[in-house]
Coordinates of C-alpha atoms in Angstrom, one line a residue:
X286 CA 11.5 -21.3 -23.6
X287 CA 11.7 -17.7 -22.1
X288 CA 8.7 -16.0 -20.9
X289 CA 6.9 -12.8 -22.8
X290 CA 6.0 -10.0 -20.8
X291 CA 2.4 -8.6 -22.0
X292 CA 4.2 -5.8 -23.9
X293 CA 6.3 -8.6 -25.6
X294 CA 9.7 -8.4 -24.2
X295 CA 11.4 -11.2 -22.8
X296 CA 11.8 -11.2 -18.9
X297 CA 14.8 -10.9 -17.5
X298 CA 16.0 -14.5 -15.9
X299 CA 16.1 -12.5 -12.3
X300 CA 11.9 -12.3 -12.9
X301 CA 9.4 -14.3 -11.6
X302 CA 8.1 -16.4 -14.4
X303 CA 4.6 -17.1 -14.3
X304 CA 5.3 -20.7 -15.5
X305 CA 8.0 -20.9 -12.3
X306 CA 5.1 -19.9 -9.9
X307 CA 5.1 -22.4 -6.8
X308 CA 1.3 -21.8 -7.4
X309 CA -2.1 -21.5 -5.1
X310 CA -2.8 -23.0 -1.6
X311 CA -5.8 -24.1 -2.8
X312 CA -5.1 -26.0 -6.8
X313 CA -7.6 -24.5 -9.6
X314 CA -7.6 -25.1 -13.2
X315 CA -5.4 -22.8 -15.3
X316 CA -6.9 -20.0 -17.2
X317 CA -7.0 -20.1 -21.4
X318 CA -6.7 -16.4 -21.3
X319 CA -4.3 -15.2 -18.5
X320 CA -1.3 -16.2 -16.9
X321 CA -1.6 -16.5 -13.0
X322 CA -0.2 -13.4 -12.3
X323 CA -2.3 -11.4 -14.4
X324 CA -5.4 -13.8 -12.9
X325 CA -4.0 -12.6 -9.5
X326 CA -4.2 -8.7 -10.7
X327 CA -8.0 -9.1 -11.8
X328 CA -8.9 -10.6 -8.7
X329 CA -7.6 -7.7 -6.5
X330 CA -9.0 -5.1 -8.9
X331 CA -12.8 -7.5 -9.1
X332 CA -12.6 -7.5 -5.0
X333 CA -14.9 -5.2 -2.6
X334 CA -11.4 -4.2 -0.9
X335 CA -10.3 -2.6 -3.5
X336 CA -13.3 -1.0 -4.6
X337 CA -13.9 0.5 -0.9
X338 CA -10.2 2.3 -1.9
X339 CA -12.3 5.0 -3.4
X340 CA -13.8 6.2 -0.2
X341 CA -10.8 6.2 2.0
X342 CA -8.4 8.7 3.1
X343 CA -5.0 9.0 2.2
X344 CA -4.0 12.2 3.9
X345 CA -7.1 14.6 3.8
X346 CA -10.7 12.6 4.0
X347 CA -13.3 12.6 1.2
X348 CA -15.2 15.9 2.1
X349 CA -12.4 18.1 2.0
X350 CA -12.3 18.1 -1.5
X351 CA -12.6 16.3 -4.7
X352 CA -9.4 16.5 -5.9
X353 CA -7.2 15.5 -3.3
X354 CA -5.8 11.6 -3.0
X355 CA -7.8 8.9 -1.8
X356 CA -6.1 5.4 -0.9
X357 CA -8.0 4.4 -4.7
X358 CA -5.9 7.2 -6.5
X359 CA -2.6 6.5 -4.5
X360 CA -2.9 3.0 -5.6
X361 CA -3.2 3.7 -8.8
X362 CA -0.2 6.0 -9.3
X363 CA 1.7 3.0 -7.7
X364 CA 0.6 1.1 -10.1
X365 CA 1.6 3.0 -12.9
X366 CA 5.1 3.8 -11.5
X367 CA 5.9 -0.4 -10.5
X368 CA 5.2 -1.3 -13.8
X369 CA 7.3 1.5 -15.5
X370 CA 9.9 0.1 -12.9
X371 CA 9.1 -3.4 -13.8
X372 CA 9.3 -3.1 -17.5
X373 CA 12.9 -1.2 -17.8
X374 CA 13.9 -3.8 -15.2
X375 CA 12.8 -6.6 -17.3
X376 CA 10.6 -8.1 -14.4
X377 CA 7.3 -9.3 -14.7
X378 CA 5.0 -6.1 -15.1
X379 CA 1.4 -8.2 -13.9
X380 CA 3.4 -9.2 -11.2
X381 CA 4.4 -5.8 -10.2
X382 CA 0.8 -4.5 -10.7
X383 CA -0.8 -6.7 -8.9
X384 CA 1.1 -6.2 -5.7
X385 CA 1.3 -2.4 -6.3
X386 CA -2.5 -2.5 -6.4
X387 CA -3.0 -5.1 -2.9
X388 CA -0.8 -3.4 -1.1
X389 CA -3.2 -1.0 1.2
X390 CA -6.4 -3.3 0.4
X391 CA -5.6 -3.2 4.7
X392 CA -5.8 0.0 5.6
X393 CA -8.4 1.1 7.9
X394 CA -10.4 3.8 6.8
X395 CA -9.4 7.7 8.0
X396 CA -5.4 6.8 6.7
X397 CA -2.7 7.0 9.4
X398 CA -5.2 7.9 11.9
X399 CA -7.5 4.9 12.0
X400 CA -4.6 2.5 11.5
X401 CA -2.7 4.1 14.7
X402 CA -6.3 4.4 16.5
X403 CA -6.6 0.5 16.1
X404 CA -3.2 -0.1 16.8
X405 CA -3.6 1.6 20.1
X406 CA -7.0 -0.4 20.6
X407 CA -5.5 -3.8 19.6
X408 CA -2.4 -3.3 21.3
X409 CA -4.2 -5.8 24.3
X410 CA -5.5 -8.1 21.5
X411 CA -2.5 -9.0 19.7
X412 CA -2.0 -5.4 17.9
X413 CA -2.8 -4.5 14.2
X414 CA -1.3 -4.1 11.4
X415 CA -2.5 -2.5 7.7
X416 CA 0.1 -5.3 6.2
X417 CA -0.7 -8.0 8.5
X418 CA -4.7 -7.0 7.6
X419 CA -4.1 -6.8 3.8
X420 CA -3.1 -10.4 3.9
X421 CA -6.3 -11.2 6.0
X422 CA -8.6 -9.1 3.3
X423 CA -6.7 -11.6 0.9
X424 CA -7.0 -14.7 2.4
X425 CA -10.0 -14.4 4.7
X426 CA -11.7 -11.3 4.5
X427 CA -13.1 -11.9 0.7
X428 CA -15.5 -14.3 0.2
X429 CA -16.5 -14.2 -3.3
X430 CA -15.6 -18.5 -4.2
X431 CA -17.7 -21.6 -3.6
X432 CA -14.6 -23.7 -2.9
X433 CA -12.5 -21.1 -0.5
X434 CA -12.2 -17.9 1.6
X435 CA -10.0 -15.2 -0.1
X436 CA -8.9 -14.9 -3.3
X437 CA -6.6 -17.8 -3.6
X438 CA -3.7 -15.9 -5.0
X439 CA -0.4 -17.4 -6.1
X440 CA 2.3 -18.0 -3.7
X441 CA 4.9 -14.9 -4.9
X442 CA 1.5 -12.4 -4.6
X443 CA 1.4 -13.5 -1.2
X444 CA 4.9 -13.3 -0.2
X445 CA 5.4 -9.7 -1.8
X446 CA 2.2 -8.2 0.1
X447 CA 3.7 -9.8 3.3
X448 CA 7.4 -8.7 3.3
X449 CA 6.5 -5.3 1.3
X450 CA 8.8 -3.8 3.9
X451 CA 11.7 -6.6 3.6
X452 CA 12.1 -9.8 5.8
X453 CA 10.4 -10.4 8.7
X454 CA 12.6 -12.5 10.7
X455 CA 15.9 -12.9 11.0
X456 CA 17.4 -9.7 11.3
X457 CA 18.6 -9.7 15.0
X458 CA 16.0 -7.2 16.1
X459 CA 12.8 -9.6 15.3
X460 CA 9.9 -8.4 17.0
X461 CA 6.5 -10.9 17.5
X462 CA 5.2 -11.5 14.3
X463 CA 1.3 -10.7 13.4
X464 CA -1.1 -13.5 14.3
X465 CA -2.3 -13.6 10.5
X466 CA 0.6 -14.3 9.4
X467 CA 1.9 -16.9 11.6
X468 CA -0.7 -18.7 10.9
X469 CA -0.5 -18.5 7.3
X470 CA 3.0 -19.4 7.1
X471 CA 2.4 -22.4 9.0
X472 CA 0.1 -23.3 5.8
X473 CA 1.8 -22.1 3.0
X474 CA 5.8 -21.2 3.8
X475 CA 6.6 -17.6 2.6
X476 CA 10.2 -17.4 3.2
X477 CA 10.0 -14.7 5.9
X478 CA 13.6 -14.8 6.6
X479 CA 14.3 -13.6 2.8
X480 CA 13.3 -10.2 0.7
X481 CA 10.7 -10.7 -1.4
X482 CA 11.1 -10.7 -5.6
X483 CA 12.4 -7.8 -7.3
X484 CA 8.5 -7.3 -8.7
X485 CA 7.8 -6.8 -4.8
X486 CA 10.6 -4.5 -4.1
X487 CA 9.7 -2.7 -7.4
X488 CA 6.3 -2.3 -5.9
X489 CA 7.6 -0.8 -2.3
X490 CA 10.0 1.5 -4.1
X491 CA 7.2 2.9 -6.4
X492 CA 4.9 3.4 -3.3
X493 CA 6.8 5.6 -1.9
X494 CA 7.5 7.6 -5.0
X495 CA 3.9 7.9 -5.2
X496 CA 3.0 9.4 -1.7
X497 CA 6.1 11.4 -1.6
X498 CA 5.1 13.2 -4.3
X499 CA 1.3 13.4 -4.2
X500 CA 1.7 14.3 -0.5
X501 CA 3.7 17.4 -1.8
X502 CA 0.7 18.2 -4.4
X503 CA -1.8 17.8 -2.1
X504 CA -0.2 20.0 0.2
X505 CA 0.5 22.9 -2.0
X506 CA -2.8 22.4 -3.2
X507 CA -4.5 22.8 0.5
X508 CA -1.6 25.4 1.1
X509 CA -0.4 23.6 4.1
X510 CA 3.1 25.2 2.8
X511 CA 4.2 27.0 -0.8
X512 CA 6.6 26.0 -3.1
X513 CA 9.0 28.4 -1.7
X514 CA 9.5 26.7 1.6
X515 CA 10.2 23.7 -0.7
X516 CA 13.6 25.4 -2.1
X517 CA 15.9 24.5 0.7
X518 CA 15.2 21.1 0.5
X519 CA 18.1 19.2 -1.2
X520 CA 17.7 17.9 -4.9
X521 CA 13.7 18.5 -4.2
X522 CA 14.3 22.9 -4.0
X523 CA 16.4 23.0 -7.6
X524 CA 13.7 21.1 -9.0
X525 CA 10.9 23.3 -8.0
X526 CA 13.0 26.2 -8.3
X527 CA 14.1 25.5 -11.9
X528 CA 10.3 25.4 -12.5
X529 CA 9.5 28.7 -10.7
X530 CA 11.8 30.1 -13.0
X531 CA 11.8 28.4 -16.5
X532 CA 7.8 29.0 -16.3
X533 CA 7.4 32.5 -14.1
X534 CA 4.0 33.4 -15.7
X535 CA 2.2 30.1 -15.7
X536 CA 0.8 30.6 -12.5
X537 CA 1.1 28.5 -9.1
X538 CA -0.7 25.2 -9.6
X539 CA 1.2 24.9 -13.1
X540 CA 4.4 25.5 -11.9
X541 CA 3.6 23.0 -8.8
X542 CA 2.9 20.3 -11.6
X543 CA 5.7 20.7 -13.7
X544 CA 8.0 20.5 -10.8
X545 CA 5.9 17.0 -9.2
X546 CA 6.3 15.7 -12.4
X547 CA 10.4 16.2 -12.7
X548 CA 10.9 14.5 -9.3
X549 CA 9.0 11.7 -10.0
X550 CA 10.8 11.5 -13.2
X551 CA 14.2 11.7 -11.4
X552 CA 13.2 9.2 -8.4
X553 CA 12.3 6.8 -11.0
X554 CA 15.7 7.4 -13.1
X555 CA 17.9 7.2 -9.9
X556 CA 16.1 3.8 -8.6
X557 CA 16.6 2.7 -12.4
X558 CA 20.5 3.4 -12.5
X559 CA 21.1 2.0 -9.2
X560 CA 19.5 -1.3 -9.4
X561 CA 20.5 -2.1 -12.7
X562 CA 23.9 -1.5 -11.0
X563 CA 23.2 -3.6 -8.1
X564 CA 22.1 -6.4 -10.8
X565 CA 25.4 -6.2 -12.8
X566 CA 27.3 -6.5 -9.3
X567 CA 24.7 -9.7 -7.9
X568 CA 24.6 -11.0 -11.3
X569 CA 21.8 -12.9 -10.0
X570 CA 20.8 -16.2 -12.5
X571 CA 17.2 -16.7 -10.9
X572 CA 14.2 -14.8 -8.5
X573 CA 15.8 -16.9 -5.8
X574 CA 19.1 -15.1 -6.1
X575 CA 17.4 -12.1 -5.6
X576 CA 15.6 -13.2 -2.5
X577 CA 19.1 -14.5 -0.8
X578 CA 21.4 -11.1 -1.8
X579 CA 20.8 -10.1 1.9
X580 CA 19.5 -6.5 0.6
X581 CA 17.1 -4.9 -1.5
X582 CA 18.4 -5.0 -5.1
X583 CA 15.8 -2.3 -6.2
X584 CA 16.8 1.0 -4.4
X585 CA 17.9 4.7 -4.6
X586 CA 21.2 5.9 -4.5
X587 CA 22.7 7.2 -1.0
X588 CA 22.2 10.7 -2.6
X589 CA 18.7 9.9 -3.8
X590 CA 18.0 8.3 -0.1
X591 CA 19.0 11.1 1.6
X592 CA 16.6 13.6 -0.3
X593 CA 14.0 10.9 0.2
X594 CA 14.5 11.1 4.1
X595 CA 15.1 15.0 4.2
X596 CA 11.6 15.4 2.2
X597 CA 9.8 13.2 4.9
X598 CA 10.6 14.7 7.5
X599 CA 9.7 18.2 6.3
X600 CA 6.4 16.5 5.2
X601 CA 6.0 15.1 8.6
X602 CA 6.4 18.9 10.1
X603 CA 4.3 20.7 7.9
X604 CA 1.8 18.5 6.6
X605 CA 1.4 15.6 8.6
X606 CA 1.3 17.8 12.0
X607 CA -0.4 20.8 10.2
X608 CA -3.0 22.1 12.8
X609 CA -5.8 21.5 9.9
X610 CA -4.7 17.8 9.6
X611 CA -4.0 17.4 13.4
X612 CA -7.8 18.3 13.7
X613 CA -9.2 15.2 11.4
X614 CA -6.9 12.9 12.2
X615 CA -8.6 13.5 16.2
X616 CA -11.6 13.4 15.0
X617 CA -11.1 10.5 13.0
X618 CA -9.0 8.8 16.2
X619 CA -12.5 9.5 17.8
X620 CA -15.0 7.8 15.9
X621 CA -12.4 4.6 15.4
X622 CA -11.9 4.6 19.1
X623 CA -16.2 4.9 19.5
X624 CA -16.9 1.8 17.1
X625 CA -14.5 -0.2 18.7
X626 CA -15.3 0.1 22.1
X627 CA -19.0 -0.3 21.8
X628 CA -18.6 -3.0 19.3
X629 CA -16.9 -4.9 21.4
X630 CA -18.7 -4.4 24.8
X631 CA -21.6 -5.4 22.6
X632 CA -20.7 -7.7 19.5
X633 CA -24.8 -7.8 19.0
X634 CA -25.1 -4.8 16.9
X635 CA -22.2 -6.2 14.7
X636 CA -23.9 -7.0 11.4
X637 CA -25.5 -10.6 11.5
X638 CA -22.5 -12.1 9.3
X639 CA -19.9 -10.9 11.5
X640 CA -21.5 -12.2 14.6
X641 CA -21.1 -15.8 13.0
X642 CA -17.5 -15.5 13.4
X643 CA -17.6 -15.1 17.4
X644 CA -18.3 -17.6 19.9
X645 CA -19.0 -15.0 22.8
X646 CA -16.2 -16.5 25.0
X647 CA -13.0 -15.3 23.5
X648 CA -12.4 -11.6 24.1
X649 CA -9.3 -11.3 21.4
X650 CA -11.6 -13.3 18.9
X651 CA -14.0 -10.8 20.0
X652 CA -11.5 -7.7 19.5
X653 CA -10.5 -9.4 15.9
X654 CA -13.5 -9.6 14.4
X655 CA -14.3 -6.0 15.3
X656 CA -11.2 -4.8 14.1
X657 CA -11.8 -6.6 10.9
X658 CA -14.9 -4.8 10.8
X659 CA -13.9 -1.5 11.0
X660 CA -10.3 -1.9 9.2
X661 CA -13.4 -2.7 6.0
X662 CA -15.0 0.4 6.9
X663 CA -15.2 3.5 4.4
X664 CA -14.8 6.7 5.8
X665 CA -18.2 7.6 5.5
X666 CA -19.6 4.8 6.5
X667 CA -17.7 5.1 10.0
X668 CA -19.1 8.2 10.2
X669 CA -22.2 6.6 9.6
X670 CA -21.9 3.7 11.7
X671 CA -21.0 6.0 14.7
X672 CA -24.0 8.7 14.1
X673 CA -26.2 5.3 14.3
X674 CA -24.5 3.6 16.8
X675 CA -23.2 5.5 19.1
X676 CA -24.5 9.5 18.7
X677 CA -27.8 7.9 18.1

């Protein structure tokens, strides 16, 4: 019998199919009400991760405004594009969700800037890394069961939060693979040498439609750069150009969301036409056709990659390296850097929980539990945590 998708379509063969699922690591009775992909979803959204979203930075940190991103808006938007993806696809929309929604539960607070601050500080302890760390938040970090740490989520959740960037081994140039997931995979196999499902690479691809474009709103909207240094950019310019001109009298902030809203309409329309074209070439007959194509099978177009790539980098130049962003992400670098070093020449002042997790003697336990720590953090309550701890 074929599955429904909660609109009421039928899945596409190529989806996962909740009845197909190779299940949890640790067995539980099946829900009356939910398949396990949509019990997956409500357990990401009912976890303190995710709630913590809301007070962490995605480019610009809480107090500079309240209507810039936060990681908890970003994921949202993802959200929303993956399953738009997932349905035209005929893929599993819960599936989609629920990965678009894990998929920074890792991230440290302060964005970029904590997670390169901890990746600096690790680097001695095994490193970090915001993927690597969602899977710990996921199968650790939460303890909200009687029976088990984590949330006990199905095998393909798993899989797609770990290879949200493709395989991890295999591909000639395999570099040492996060200590969290080695040891993981020696529990419960995830395939590392394979992509994920299309529901994962659904997820990946909406993510960064997402920040692409709400990194261009934000910035307009902190005037880091106008939307007339956007009109030499190919395929993004004639887009904000055509609304510049087909609205001249609307005023600025208008004009800026009628053109964010046209890009994200033709990113989602060109990842659409190519992967359905990709399907009818890999005529794949199962999820694990998908995995073994060798390459993503949800993608852009060469054109649409190449106006991807030219709109990073002048992102990277104008907003990411802004002198106004330069100056929090050091000061953001600074208080990740002060919490870490005190916290781990004295693991004492670690809340009384945490300390349970360290046996004094091992310095990269030690270094992992305080990077835990602060990768849980709020912005705020870093802030906080160093005006108590250290600027006391």
């Amino acid at each position: 019998m074929e599955s429904i998708n909660t609109q009421g379509g039928r899945l596409a063969v190529y989806a996962c199919h909740p009845e197909d699922s190779r299940g949890r690591l640790y067995p539980e009775p099946e829900s009356a009400t939910r398949d396990c992909f949509q019990r997956d979803r409500d357990r990401i959204i009912h976890s303190a991760a995710f709630r913590r979203l809301e007070y962490k930075t995605q480019v610009f940190v809480n107090h500079e405004g309240d209507h810039y991103r936060t990681r908890l808006t970003h994921t949202l938007e993802v959200a929303q594009i993956a399953r738009t993806l997932a349905r035209c696809l005929g893929l599993n929309e819960d599936l989609a969700e629920a990965l678009a929604l894990a998929h920074d539960l890792g991230h440290p607070p302060f964005g970029h800037a904590g997670e390169y601050a901890l990746s600096d500080l690790m680097a001695p302890f095994g490193g970090f890394d915001h993927n690597a760390q969602s899977l710990s938040v996921i199968v650790r970090l939460e303890r909200r069961y009687p029976d088990f740490d984590g949330l006990n989520l199905t095998w393909e959740t798993l899989e797609g939060i770990v290879k949200h960037n493709g395989p991890l081994v295999g591909g000639g140039d395999d570099k040492p693979l996060p200590r969290e997931i080695t040891d993981y995979n020696a529990k419960n196999d995830l395939k590392l040498g394979t992509y994920a499902s299309a529901e994962a690479q659904v997820a990946a691809l909406a993510d960064d439609i997402a920040y692409n474009n709400h990194d261009i709103d934000d910035g307009l909207r902190a005037e880091l750069f106008t939307i007339e240094d956007l009109f030499d950019l190919p395929g993004v310019g004639e887009i904000f150009k055509k609304a510049v001109s087909n609205y001249p009298n609307i005023g600025k902030s208008r004009q800026r969301h009628e053109a964010v809203r046209d890009l994200i309409g033709a990113m989602v329309t060109d990842c659409l036409t190519e992967t359905q074209q990709r399907l009818k070439e890999a005529a794949p007959s199962n999820v694990d056709d998908i995995r073994s194509l060798g390459r993503p099978v949800v993608s852009f177009s060469e054109d649409m990659h190449e106006i991807d790539r030219s709109l990073k980098d002048f992102l990277f130049s104008n907003m990411y390296r802004h002198d106004r962003v330069n100056e929090m992400t050091n000061k953001a670098r600074g208080v990740v850097s002060d919490l870490f070093t005190l916290l781990l020449a004295e693991p004492a002042k670690l809340p009384a929980e945490w300390q349970q997790n360290i046996d004094g003697q091992n310095d990269q336990q030690t270094a992992q539990v305080v990077a835990d720590y602060i990768a849980g953090m709020t912005d705020r309550f870093a802030y906080d945590e160093q005006d108590k701890l250290v600027n006391k």
